[in-house]
Short mmCIF file of C-alpha atoms in Angstrom, two decimals:
data_model
loop_
_atom_site.label_atom_id
_atom_site.label_comp_id
_atom_site.label_asym_id
_atom_site.label_seq_id
_atom_site.Cartn_x
_atom_site.Cartn_y
_atom_site.Cartn_z
CA MET A 28 -58.80 -126.19 31.50
CA ASN A 29 -59.92 -127.60 28.35
CA GLN A 30 -57.06 -127.17 25.18
CA ALA A 31 -59.40 -127.40 22.78
CA GLN A 32 -60.17 -125.39 19.68
CA ALA A 33 -63.91 -124.83 18.93
CA PRO A 34 -65.40 -126.80 16.42
CA GLY A 35 -64.20 -126.57 13.11
CA PHE A 36 -67.75 -125.50 11.62
CA PHE A 37 -68.65 -121.77 9.22
CA HIS A 38 -71.88 -121.19 7.57
CA ARG A 39 -71.98 -118.90 4.97
CA ARG A 40 -75.51 -118.12 3.09
CA VAL A 41 -75.37 -117.54 -1.01
CA GLY A 42 -78.97 -116.79 -1.78
CA ASP A 43 -81.59 -119.85 -0.67
CA ILE A 44 -78.58 -122.50 -0.12
CA LEU A 45 -76.59 -122.75 3.04
CA VAL A 46 -72.72 -123.50 2.65
CA THR A 47 -70.86 -125.00 5.58
CA ALA A 48 -67.37 -125.32 5.67
CA LEU A 49 -66.77 -128.21 7.86
CA HIS A 50 -62.42 -128.13 8.76
CA ASP A 51 -61.07 -131.96 8.14
CA GLY A 52 -57.48 -131.04 9.47
CA HIS A 53 -53.95 -129.41 8.47
CA GLN A 54 -50.99 -131.59 6.38
CA ASP A 55 -47.32 -130.48 6.69
CA SER A 56 -45.43 -131.56 3.99
CA PRO A 57 -42.05 -130.16 2.77
CA VAL A 58 -41.83 -127.06 -0.18
CA SER A 59 -39.98 -130.50 -2.44
CA SER A 60 -44.17 -131.34 -2.82
CA MET A 61 -44.24 -128.01 -5.37
CA ASP A 62 -42.45 -127.40 -9.00
CA GLY A 63 -41.73 -124.69 -10.78
CA ILE A 64 -40.03 -123.08 -7.49
CA ALA A 65 -37.22 -122.95 -5.96
CA ALA A 66 -36.68 -124.19 -2.69
CA GLU A 67 -35.05 -120.97 -1.18
CA GLU A 68 -38.18 -118.49 -3.07
CA ALA A 69 -40.92 -120.90 -1.86
CA THR A 70 -39.66 -121.08 1.79
CA ALA A 71 -39.67 -117.34 1.35
CA LEU A 72 -42.74 -116.85 0.60
CA LEU A 73 -44.23 -118.87 3.44
CA ALA A 74 -42.29 -117.01 6.12
CA ALA A 75 -43.73 -113.64 4.80
CA THR A 76 -47.26 -114.37 5.17
CA PHE A 77 -45.98 -115.81 8.99
CA ARG A 78 -46.06 -119.44 7.53
CA PRO A 79 -42.78 -121.59 8.59
CA ALA A 80 -43.70 -124.53 6.69
CA ARG A 81 -45.82 -125.91 3.59
CA ARG A 82 -49.28 -126.36 6.14
CA THR A 83 -52.29 -126.87 4.18
CA ALA A 84 -55.43 -127.42 5.23
CA VAL A 85 -58.22 -129.87 4.05
CA ASN A 86 -61.63 -128.90 4.30
CA ALA A 87 -64.92 -130.18 3.21
CA PHE A 88 -68.97 -128.23 2.23
CA LEU A 89 -71.87 -129.11 3.24
CA ILE A 90 -74.81 -127.71 1.00
CA ARG A 91 -78.35 -127.58 2.12
CA HIS A 92 -81.10 -126.14 -0.61
CA GLY A 93 -85.04 -126.76 1.29
CA ASP A 94 -84.63 -130.47 2.26
CA ARG A 95 -81.11 -131.19 0.01
CA ILE A 96 -78.11 -131.79 1.90
CA ALA A 97 -74.90 -132.10 0.08
CA LEU A 98 -71.53 -133.30 1.06
CA VAL A 99 -68.28 -131.74 -1.09
CA ASP A 100 -65.64 -134.27 -0.38
CA ALA A 101 -65.01 -135.53 2.02
CA GLY A 102 -61.82 -135.19 3.89
CA LEU A 103 -59.19 -138.36 5.08
CA GLY A 104 -60.46 -140.00 6.91
CA GLN A 105 -60.25 -140.87 10.85
CA GLY A 106 -57.07 -142.61 11.94
CA VAL A 107 -55.05 -142.14 9.00
CA LYS A 108 -53.14 -138.65 10.77
CA PRO A 109 -53.34 -137.67 14.28
CA THR A 110 -54.38 -133.75 12.33
CA VAL A 111 -56.79 -134.04 9.78
CA GLY A 112 -59.88 -136.54 9.74
CA PHE A 113 -62.51 -134.58 11.40
CA VAL A 114 -65.19 -134.00 8.89
CA ALA A 115 -67.51 -135.96 10.72
CA LYS A 116 -66.58 -134.98 13.99
CA HIS A 117 -67.15 -131.21 12.10
CA LEU A 118 -70.79 -132.19 10.93
CA THR A 119 -71.89 -133.62 13.69
CA ALA A 120 -71.77 -130.62 15.57
CA ALA A 121 -72.76 -128.82 12.45
CA GLY A 122 -75.89 -131.28 13.55
CA VAL A 123 -76.51 -132.81 10.95
CA ASP A 124 -76.11 -136.57 10.87
CA ALA A 125 -74.61 -138.61 7.94
CA SER A 126 -77.54 -140.42 7.97
CA ALA A 127 -79.33 -137.26 6.16
CA VAL A 128 -76.31 -136.30 3.26
CA ASP A 129 -78.11 -137.64 -0.06
CA THR A 130 -75.70 -136.90 -2.46
CA LEU A 131 -71.76 -136.66 -2.30
CA LEU A 132 -70.19 -134.25 -4.56
CA MET A 133 -66.53 -135.54 -5.46
CA THR A 134 -64.11 -132.51 -6.49
CA HIS A 135 -61.63 -135.24 -7.78
CA LEU A 136 -60.21 -138.71 -6.07
CA HIS A 137 -57.54 -138.37 -4.43
CA ARG A 138 -57.55 -139.47 -0.55
CA ASP A 139 -57.91 -136.83 1.05
CA HIS A 140 -60.86 -136.02 -0.68
CA TRP A 141 -61.89 -139.27 -0.25
CA GLY A 142 -61.00 -141.14 3.00
CA GLY A 143 -64.43 -139.74 4.25
CA ILE A 144 -67.24 -141.54 2.41
CA ALA A 145 -66.28 -144.81 3.85
CA ASP A 146 -64.69 -146.54 6.86
CA SER A 147 -61.59 -148.96 6.76
CA ALA A 148 -64.03 -151.93 6.89
CA GLY A 149 -65.44 -150.06 3.55
CA ASN A 150 -68.15 -149.53 5.17
CA PRO A 151 -70.62 -146.75 3.48
CA ALA A 152 -70.39 -143.37 6.02
CA PHE A 153 -72.82 -141.95 4.01
CA PRO A 154 -75.70 -145.03 3.66
CA ASN A 155 -78.54 -143.16 2.21
CA ALA A 156 -75.94 -140.69 -0.83
CA MET A 157 -75.31 -141.17 -4.19
CA LEU A 158 -72.30 -140.43 -4.97
CA HIS A 159 -71.20 -138.23 -8.16
CA VAL A 160 -68.05 -138.00 -9.57
CA HIS A 161 -66.94 -136.83 -13.23
CA ALA A 162 -66.48 -139.59 -16.07
CA ASP A 163 -62.91 -138.76 -16.83
CA GLU A 164 -62.51 -138.88 -12.86
CA ILE A 165 -63.97 -142.63 -13.53
CA ALA A 166 -62.24 -143.17 -16.34
CA HIS A 167 -58.80 -141.85 -15.11
CA TRP A 168 -58.56 -143.69 -11.63
CA ASP A 169 -59.84 -147.40 -13.22
CA SER A 170 -57.20 -147.91 -15.56
CA ASP A 171 -54.21 -150.18 -14.57
CA GLU A 172 -52.56 -148.67 -17.76
CA ALA A 173 -52.46 -145.23 -15.80
CA MET A 174 -51.48 -147.19 -12.82
CA MET A 175 -49.32 -149.20 -14.07
CA ARG A 176 -46.90 -145.86 -15.64
CA LEU A 177 -46.62 -145.40 -11.15
CA PRO A 178 -43.27 -147.04 -10.98
CA ASP A 179 -43.74 -147.05 -7.54
CA ALA A 180 -45.50 -150.50 -6.38
CA ALA A 181 -46.45 -148.86 -2.27
CA GLN A 182 -47.93 -145.96 -4.93
CA ARG A 183 -49.82 -147.94 -7.01
CA GLN A 184 -51.16 -149.11 -4.21
CA ALA A 185 -52.06 -146.10 -2.55
CA MET A 186 -53.23 -144.00 -5.50
CA PHE A 187 -55.89 -146.62 -7.07
CA ILE A 188 -56.58 -149.54 -5.75
CA GLU A 189 -57.40 -147.90 -2.77
CA THR A 190 -59.37 -145.52 -4.57
CA ARG A 191 -61.15 -147.82 -6.21
CA ASN A 192 -61.46 -149.74 -2.70
CA ARG A 193 -62.96 -146.70 -0.95
CA LEU A 194 -65.44 -146.73 -3.82
CA ARG A 195 -67.01 -149.84 -3.91
CA PRO A 196 -69.84 -149.44 -1.75
CA TYR A 197 -71.13 -146.74 -3.20
CA ARG A 198 -70.42 -148.58 -6.90
CA ASP A 199 -74.40 -149.35 -7.43
CA ARG A 200 -75.13 -146.22 -6.13
CA MET A 201 -73.44 -143.59 -8.56
CA GLN A 202 -73.68 -141.05 -10.90
CA VAL A 203 -71.35 -139.88 -12.91
CA PHE A 204 -71.28 -136.19 -14.81
CA ARG A 205 -69.19 -134.39 -17.57
CA GLY A 206 -71.17 -130.56 -16.44
CA GLY A 207 -74.79 -129.56 -15.93
CA GLU A 208 -76.49 -129.49 -12.68
CA ILE A 209 -76.24 -131.88 -10.12
CA PHE A 210 -77.78 -130.46 -7.23
CA PRO A 211 -80.71 -127.90 -7.08
CA GLY A 212 -78.57 -124.91 -7.35
CA VAL A 213 -75.47 -126.01 -7.66
CA THR A 214 -73.91 -126.86 -11.61
CA ALA A 215 -70.28 -129.33 -12.21
CA ILE A 216 -68.29 -126.50 -13.70
CA PRO A 217 -64.90 -129.08 -15.17
CA LEU A 218 -61.36 -127.58 -13.78
CA PRO A 219 -59.04 -130.63 -15.92
CA GLY A 220 -55.34 -130.49 -15.04
CA HIS A 221 -54.44 -131.57 -11.32
CA THR A 222 -56.35 -134.85 -12.20
CA PRO A 223 -58.24 -135.80 -15.89
CA GLY A 224 -61.49 -134.85 -13.63
CA HIS A 225 -61.11 -131.93 -11.78
CA THR A 226 -63.92 -130.36 -10.88
CA GLY A 227 -65.73 -127.47 -9.22
CA PHE A 228 -69.48 -126.93 -8.13
CA MET A 229 -70.82 -122.82 -8.88
CA LEU A 230 -73.55 -122.41 -6.24
CA SER A 231 -75.79 -119.70 -7.60
CA SER A 232 -79.32 -119.35 -5.82
CA ARG A 233 -81.58 -115.45 -5.47
CA GLY A 234 -78.51 -113.53 -7.62
CA LYS A 235 -75.80 -113.98 -5.82
CA SER A 236 -73.04 -117.18 -6.55
CA LEU A 237 -69.79 -119.35 -4.72
CA LEU A 238 -67.71 -121.34 -6.93
CA ILE A 239 -66.12 -124.37 -4.35
CA TRP A 240 -63.14 -124.84 -6.87
CA GLY A 241 -61.78 -127.75 -5.33
CA ASP A 242 -57.62 -128.34 -5.09
CA ILE A 243 -57.09 -125.13 -7.83
CA VAL A 244 -54.34 -124.22 -5.36
CA HIS A 245 -52.68 -126.24 -2.57
CA VAL A 246 -50.44 -123.64 -1.17
CA PRO A 247 -52.18 -120.66 -1.36
CA GLU A 248 -49.44 -118.75 -0.58
CA VAL A 249 -47.25 -119.94 -3.07
CA GLN A 250 -49.68 -119.99 -6.06
CA ILE A 251 -52.05 -117.31 -5.95
CA ALA A 252 -49.32 -115.09 -6.58
CA ARG A 253 -47.32 -117.58 -8.53
CA PRO A 254 -49.38 -119.95 -10.86
CA GLU A 255 -46.73 -121.61 -12.62
CA VAL A 256 -45.72 -123.54 -9.46
CA THR A 257 -47.57 -126.85 -9.54
CA MET A 258 -48.00 -129.41 -7.14
CA LYS A 259 -45.33 -133.40 -8.11
CA VAL A 260 -49.64 -135.45 -7.53
CA ASP A 261 -50.83 -132.58 -10.68
CA THR A 262 -51.38 -135.47 -13.20
CA ASP A 263 -51.04 -132.77 -15.89
CA PRO A 264 -48.90 -130.10 -14.60
CA ALA A 265 -49.40 -127.58 -18.44
CA LEU A 266 -52.69 -127.94 -17.50
CA ALA A 267 -53.04 -127.91 -14.00
CA ILE A 268 -51.59 -123.89 -14.72
CA ALA A 269 -53.86 -122.70 -18.06
CA THR A 270 -56.76 -123.87 -15.60
CA ARG A 271 -55.71 -122.37 -12.20
CA ARG A 272 -55.33 -118.58 -15.03
CA ARG A 273 -58.33 -119.02 -16.14
CA ILE A 274 -60.43 -119.87 -12.78
CA LEU A 275 -57.71 -117.00 -11.53
CA ASP A 276 -58.81 -114.19 -13.89
CA GLN A 277 -61.87 -114.80 -14.20
CA VAL A 278 -63.36 -115.16 -10.57
CA VAL A 279 -61.44 -111.83 -10.18
CA THR A 280 -63.36 -110.42 -13.23
CA ASP A 281 -66.26 -111.65 -12.11
CA ARG A 282 -66.12 -111.28 -8.18
CA LEU A 283 -66.79 -113.71 -7.40
CA ALA A 284 -66.86 -115.94 -4.19
CA ILE A 285 -64.54 -118.38 -4.03
CA ALA A 286 -64.59 -121.33 -1.25
CA GLY A 287 -61.24 -123.22 -1.64
CA MET A 288 -60.52 -127.65 0.19
CA HIS A 289 -57.17 -126.05 0.95
CA LEU A 290 -57.39 -122.31 1.23
CA HIS A 291 -57.18 -121.65 4.76
CA PHE A 292 -60.55 -121.81 6.91
CA PRO A 293 -62.90 -121.29 7.03
CA ALA A 294 -62.08 -121.04 3.54
CA PHE A 295 -64.45 -118.41 2.14
CA ALA A 296 -62.67 -115.65 0.08
CA HIS A 297 -62.38 -113.22 -2.69
CA VAL A 298 -59.38 -112.71 -5.24
CA ALA A 299 -57.14 -109.92 -6.36
CA ARG A 300 -55.18 -108.16 -8.60
CA ASP A 301 -52.21 -107.39 -7.59
CA GLY A 302 -49.54 -106.40 -10.03
CA SER A 303 -48.96 -108.58 -13.01
CA GLY A 304 -49.93 -111.44 -9.85
CA TYR A 305 -53.11 -112.12 -7.65
CA ARG A 306 -53.90 -111.89 -3.71
CA LEU A 307 -56.21 -113.99 -1.57
CA VAL A 308 -58.52 -112.07 0.14
CA PRO A 309 -60.36 -113.22 3.38
CA ASP A 310 -64.67 -113.29 2.96
CA ALA A 311 -66.07 -110.78 5.06
CA TRP A 312 -67.39 -111.82 7.91
CA THR A 313 -70.71 -111.95 8.85
CA LEU A 314 -72.58 -113.37 11.99
CA ASP A 315 -76.41 -112.42 9.75
CA LEU A 316 -77.10 -115.52 7.69
CA ASP A 317 -79.81 -114.35 5.97
CA GLY A 318 -78.54 -110.56 5.40
CA ASP A 319 -77.61 -109.82 2.10
CA THR A 320 -73.76 -111.75 1.53
CA PRO A 321 -71.06 -109.88 -1.02
#
């Protein structure tokens, strides 16, 4: 009996743009990784939504528009943990060779986003791709001053040195941005707080739109209902809260479809108001990629 799960990719049409969610896997973390909520309350919220623990999905997104192919983030990479590192496998399953990807768009530079852009030997996983990242993100992770604010040497190694090492094969083909259209039909939307250059990407084509919102939430069962809950890895928690509230209000008001790196696969959804808070509504399933997606 074959007990392997089906390949983790899922397509969604946005006008002339085909977006494919690529599931990298999941990570389990303690509720103590969240701030702004008591552990008992966080545990109760997770239990109420049938989550026995803080299980965080990891996703990347492939964008195909005409003859151009972009990948938004690349997961943790292979060999880190047994439950993650499947972006490369699922990219192949979706029928795309890594050499065909011409653009890498980074929401930010935490390991679960940059891990898959190169292998452990430092060879680029996407040999023909130009890497795009927000200017404030590069400035932060290249800063020795910012690195030394971390008291723990192991954290400095994991958060700063390894980030620099993984970016090295792309340094001669890296473009920094602050906003604007950076790929056909794709506009960079600065969403700072989680990290200084944290960025979302707005896809627009033929009157349809989708916001890939990066890490606006890590634990949707908690942070959608309680936007004031932050993560210990947020570089500016107050700004992260303000950005999250602003984006939640925007996507509700504009009835905008979203995709998230830490929404449960296939990671496409909408947000609705729920009393004084919000709730996540999974996107409508469709097999008709040529049909009229909301």
